[in-house]
Tab-separated table of C-alpha atoms in Angstrom:
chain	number	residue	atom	x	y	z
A	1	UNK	CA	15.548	88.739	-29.163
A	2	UNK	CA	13.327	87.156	-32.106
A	3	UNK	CA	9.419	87.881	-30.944
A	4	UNK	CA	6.594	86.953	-33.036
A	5	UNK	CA	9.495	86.655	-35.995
A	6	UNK	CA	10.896	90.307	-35.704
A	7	UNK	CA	13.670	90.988	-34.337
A	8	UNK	CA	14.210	93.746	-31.081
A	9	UNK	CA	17.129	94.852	-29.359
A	10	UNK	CA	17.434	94.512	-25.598
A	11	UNK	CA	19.940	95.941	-23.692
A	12	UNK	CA	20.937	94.110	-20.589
A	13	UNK	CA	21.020	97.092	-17.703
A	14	UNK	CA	17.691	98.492	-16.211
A	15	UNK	CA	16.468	100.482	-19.138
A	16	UNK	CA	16.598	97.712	-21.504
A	17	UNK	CA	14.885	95.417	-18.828
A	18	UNK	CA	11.798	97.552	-18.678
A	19	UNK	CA	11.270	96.916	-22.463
A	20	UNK	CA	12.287	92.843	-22.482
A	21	UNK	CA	9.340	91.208	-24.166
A	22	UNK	CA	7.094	88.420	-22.275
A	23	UNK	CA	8.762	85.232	-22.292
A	24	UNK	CA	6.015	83.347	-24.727
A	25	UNK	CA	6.412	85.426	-27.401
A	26	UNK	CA	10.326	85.084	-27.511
A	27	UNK	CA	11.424	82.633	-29.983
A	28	UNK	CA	14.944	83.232	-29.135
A	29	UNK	CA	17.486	84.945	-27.432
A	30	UNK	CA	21.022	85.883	-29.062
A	31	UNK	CA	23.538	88.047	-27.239
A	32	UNK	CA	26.612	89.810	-29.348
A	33	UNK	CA	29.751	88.231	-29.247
A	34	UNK	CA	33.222	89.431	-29.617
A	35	UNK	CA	36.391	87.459	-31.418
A	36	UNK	CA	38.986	87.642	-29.278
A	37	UNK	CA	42.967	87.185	-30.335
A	38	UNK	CA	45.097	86.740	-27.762
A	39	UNK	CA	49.466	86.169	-28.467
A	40	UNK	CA	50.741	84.984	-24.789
A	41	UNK	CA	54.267	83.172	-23.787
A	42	UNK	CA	53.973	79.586	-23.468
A	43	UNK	CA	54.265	79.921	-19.526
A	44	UNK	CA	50.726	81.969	-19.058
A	45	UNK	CA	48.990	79.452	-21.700
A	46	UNK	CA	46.738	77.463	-19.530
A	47	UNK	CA	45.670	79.862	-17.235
A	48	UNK	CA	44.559	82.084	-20.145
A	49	UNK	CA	42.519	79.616	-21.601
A	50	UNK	CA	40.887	79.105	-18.459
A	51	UNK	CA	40.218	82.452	-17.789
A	52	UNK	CA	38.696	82.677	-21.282
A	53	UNK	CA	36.241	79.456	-20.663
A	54	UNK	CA	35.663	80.751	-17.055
A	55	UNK	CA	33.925	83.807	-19.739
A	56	UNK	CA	32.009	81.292	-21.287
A	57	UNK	CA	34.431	81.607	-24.276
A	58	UNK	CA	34.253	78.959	-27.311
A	59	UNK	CA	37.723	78.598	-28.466
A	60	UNK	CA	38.487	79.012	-32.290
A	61	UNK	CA	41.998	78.561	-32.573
A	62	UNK	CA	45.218	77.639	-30.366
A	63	UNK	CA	48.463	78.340	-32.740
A	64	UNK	CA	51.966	77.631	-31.883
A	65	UNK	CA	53.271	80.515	-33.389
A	66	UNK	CA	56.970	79.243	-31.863
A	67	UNK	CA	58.682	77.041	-28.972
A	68	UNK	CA	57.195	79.518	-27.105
A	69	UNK	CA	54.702	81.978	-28.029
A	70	UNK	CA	50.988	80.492	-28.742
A	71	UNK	CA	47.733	82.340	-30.784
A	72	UNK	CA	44.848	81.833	-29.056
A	73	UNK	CA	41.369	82.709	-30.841
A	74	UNK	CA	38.165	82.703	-28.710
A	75	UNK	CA	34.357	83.730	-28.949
A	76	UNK	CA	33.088	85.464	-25.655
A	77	UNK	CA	29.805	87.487	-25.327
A	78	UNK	CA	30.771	91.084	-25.401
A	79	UNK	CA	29.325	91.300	-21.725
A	80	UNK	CA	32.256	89.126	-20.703
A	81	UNK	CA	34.545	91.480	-21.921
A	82	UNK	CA	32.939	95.500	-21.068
A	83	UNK	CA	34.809	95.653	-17.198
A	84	UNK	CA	37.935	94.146	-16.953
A	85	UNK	CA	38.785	91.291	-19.542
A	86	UNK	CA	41.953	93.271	-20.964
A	87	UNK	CA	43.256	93.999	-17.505
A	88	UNK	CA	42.801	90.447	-16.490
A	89	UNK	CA	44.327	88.856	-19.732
A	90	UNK	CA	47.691	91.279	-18.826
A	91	UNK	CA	47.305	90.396	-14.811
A	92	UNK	CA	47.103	86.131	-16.044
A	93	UNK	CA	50.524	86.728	-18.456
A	94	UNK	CA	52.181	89.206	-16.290
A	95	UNK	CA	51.881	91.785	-18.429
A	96	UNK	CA	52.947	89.662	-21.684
A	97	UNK	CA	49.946	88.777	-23.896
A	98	UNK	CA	48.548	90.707	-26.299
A	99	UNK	CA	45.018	90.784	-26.385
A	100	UNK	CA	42.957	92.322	-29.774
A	101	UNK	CA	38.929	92.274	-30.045
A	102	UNK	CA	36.979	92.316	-32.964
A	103	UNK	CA	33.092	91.891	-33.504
A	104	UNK	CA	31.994	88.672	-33.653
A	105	UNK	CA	27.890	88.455	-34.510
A	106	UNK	CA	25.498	86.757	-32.261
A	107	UNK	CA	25.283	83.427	-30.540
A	108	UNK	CA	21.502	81.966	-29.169
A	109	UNK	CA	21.374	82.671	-25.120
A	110	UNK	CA	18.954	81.980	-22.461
A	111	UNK	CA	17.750	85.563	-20.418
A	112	UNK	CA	15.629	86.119	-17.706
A	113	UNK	CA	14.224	89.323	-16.309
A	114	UNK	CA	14.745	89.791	-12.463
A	115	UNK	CA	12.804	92.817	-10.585
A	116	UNK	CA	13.755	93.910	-7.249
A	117	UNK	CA	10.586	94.677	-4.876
A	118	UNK	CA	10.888	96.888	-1.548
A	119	UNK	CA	8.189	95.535	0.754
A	120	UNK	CA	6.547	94.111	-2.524
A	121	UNK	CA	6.668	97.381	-4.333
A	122	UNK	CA	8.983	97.242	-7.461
A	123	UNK	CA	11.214	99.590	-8.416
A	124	UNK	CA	12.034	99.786	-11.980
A	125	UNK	CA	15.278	101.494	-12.006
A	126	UNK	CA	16.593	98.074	-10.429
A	127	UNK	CA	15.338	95.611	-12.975
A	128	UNK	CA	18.288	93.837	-15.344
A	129	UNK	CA	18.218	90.789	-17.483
A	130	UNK	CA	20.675	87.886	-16.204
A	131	UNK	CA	21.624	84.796	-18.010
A	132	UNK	CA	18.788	82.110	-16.524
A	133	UNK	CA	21.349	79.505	-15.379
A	134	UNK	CA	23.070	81.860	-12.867
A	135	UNK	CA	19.730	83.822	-11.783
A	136	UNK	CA	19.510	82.224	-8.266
A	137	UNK	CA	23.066	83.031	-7.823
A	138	UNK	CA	22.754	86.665	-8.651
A	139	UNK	CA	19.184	87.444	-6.809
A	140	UNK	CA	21.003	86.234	-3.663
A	141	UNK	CA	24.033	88.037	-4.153
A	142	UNK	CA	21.464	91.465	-4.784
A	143	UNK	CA	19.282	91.018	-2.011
A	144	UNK	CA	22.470	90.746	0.120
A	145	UNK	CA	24.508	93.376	-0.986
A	146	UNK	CA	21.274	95.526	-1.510
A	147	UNK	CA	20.438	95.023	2.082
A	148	UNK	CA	23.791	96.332	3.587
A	149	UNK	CA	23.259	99.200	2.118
A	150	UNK	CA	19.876	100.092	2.808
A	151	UNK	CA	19.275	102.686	6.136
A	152	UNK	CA	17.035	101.885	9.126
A	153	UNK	CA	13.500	102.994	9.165
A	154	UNK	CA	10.912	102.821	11.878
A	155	UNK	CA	9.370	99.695	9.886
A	156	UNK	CA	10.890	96.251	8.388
A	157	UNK	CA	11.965	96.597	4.812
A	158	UNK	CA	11.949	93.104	2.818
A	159	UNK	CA	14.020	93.064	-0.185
A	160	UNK	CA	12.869	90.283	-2.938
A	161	UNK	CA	14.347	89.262	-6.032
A	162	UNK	CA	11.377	87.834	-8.399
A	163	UNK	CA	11.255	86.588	-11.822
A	164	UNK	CA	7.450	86.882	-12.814
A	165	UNK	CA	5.734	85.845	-9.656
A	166	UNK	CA	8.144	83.706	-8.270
A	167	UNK	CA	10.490	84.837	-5.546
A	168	UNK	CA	14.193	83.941	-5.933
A	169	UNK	CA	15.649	85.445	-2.836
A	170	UNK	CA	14.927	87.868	-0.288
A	171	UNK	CA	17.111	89.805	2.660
A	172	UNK	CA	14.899	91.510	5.485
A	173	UNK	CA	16.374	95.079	7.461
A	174	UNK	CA	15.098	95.534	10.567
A	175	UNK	CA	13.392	98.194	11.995
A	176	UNK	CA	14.839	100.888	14.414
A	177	UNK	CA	13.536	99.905	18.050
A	178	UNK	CA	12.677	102.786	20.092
A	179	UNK	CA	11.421	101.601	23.641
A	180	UNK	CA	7.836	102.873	24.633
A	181	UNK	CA	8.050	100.854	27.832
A	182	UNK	CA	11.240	103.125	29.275
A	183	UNK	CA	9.274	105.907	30.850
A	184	UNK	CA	6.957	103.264	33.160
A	185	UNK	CA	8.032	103.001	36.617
A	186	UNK	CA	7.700	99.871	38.485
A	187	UNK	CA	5.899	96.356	37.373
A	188	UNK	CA	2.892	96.993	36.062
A	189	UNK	CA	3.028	94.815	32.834
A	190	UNK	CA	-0.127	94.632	31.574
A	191	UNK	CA	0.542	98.474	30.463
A	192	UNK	CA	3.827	97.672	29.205
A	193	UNK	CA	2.086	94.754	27.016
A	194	UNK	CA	-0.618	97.411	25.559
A	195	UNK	CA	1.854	99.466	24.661
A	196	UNK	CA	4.207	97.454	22.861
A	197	UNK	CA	0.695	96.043	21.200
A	198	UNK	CA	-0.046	99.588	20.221
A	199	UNK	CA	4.140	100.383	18.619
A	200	UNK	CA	3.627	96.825	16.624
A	201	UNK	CA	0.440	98.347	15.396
A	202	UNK	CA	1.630	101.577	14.585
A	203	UNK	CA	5.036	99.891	12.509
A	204	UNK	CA	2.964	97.646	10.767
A	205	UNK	CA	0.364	100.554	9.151
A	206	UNK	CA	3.696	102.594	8.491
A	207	UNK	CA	4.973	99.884	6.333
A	208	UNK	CA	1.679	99.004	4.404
A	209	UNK	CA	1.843	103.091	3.874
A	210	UNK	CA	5.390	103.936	3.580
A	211	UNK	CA	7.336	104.344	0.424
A	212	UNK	CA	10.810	103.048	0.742
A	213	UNK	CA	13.309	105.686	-0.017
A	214	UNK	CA	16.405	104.059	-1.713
A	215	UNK	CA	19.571	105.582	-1.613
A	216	UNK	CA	20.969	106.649	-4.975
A	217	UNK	CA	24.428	104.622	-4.120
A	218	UNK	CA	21.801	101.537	-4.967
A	219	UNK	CA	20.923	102.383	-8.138
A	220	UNK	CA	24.936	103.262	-9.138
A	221	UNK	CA	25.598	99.902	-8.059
A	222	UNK	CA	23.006	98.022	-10.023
């Protein structure tokens, strides 16, 4: 990122989000790149080149190198290719392409810090910098998958995905039901009523007070 003309490094995962300057004093965003050479059979051509776009590559160069063997040269942010881009480029050519990586400086991006907040608590460890054009996308896809694998508590947990102030998405678990009203014998209801009264009560002052525990499996995931 360029802030206030000076330049600071920002890594992408939690750590680095924690430290991601306020938006109005960014004059730009650049992510690192990586020049990509791939050497494929003329059969796996077109499904490696879009593969490589679908990684928001800019292709440099597409060589035939003979009747059938091509040279494909790309620029992909080095994000794109940290998992499972040489994997996939030998999966899309059966095992046939040639892939080779070199660095390839920095292109201008657009970022956005999300923070993930536990009945509107954040928790740091959670926070990550997305590309701005896909943020909707990826808060849903967190709040969902963060939601699965949260336990049951006695209260409602609300999971929200916010950029500043502004909530992007949010996934709700409910709360364990225990019922109070099992022990009373026959009708009498207004009882009952008072004492389902007094359990919403009680749930609601143990979720302005509680701390949500989350499980460490969250954080390994995100």
């Amino acid at each position: 990122a360029t802030c206030d003309m000076e330049e600071a490094v920002v890594s992408t995962q939690s750590t680095g989000a924690r430290d991601m300057p306020d938006s109005y004093t960014v004059v730009r965003w650049e992510e690192p790149l990586v020049e990509v050479t791939i050497i494929t059979p003329a059969a796996h051509i077109s499904t490696l080149i879009s593969y490589c776009m679908s990684c928001r590559g800019v292709q440099k160069e597409n060589t035939a190198l003979s009747q059938d063997r091509f040279l494909l040269k790309y620029e992909i942010p080095l994000i794109e290719t940290v998992s499972d881009f040489y994997s996939s480029v030998k999966m899309f050519s059966s095992g046939y392409a040639t892939c080779d990586m070199e660095e390839g400086g920095f292109r201008e991006t657009d970022l956005t810090r999300v923070d993930v907040l536990f009945n509107g608590q954040m928790v740091e460890g959670l926070s990550r910098i997305v590309r701005s054009h896909v943020v909707r996308e990826e808060c849903r896809e967190t709040v969902a998958e963060i939601a699965k694998m949260m336990p049951r508590e006695l209260y409602k947990i609300v999971i929200q995905c916010v950029v500043g102030n502004k909530v992007q998405a949010r996934a709700e678990v409910k709360p364990l039901r225990k019922d109070v009203t099992k022990a009373l014998y026959g009708g009498d209801k207004t009882r009952a009523m008072k004492l389902l009264a007094r359990q919403r009560e009680g749930k609601k002052k143990l979720k302005d007070s509680a701390v949500v525990k989350v499980p460490k499996a969250v954080f390994r995931k995100f």
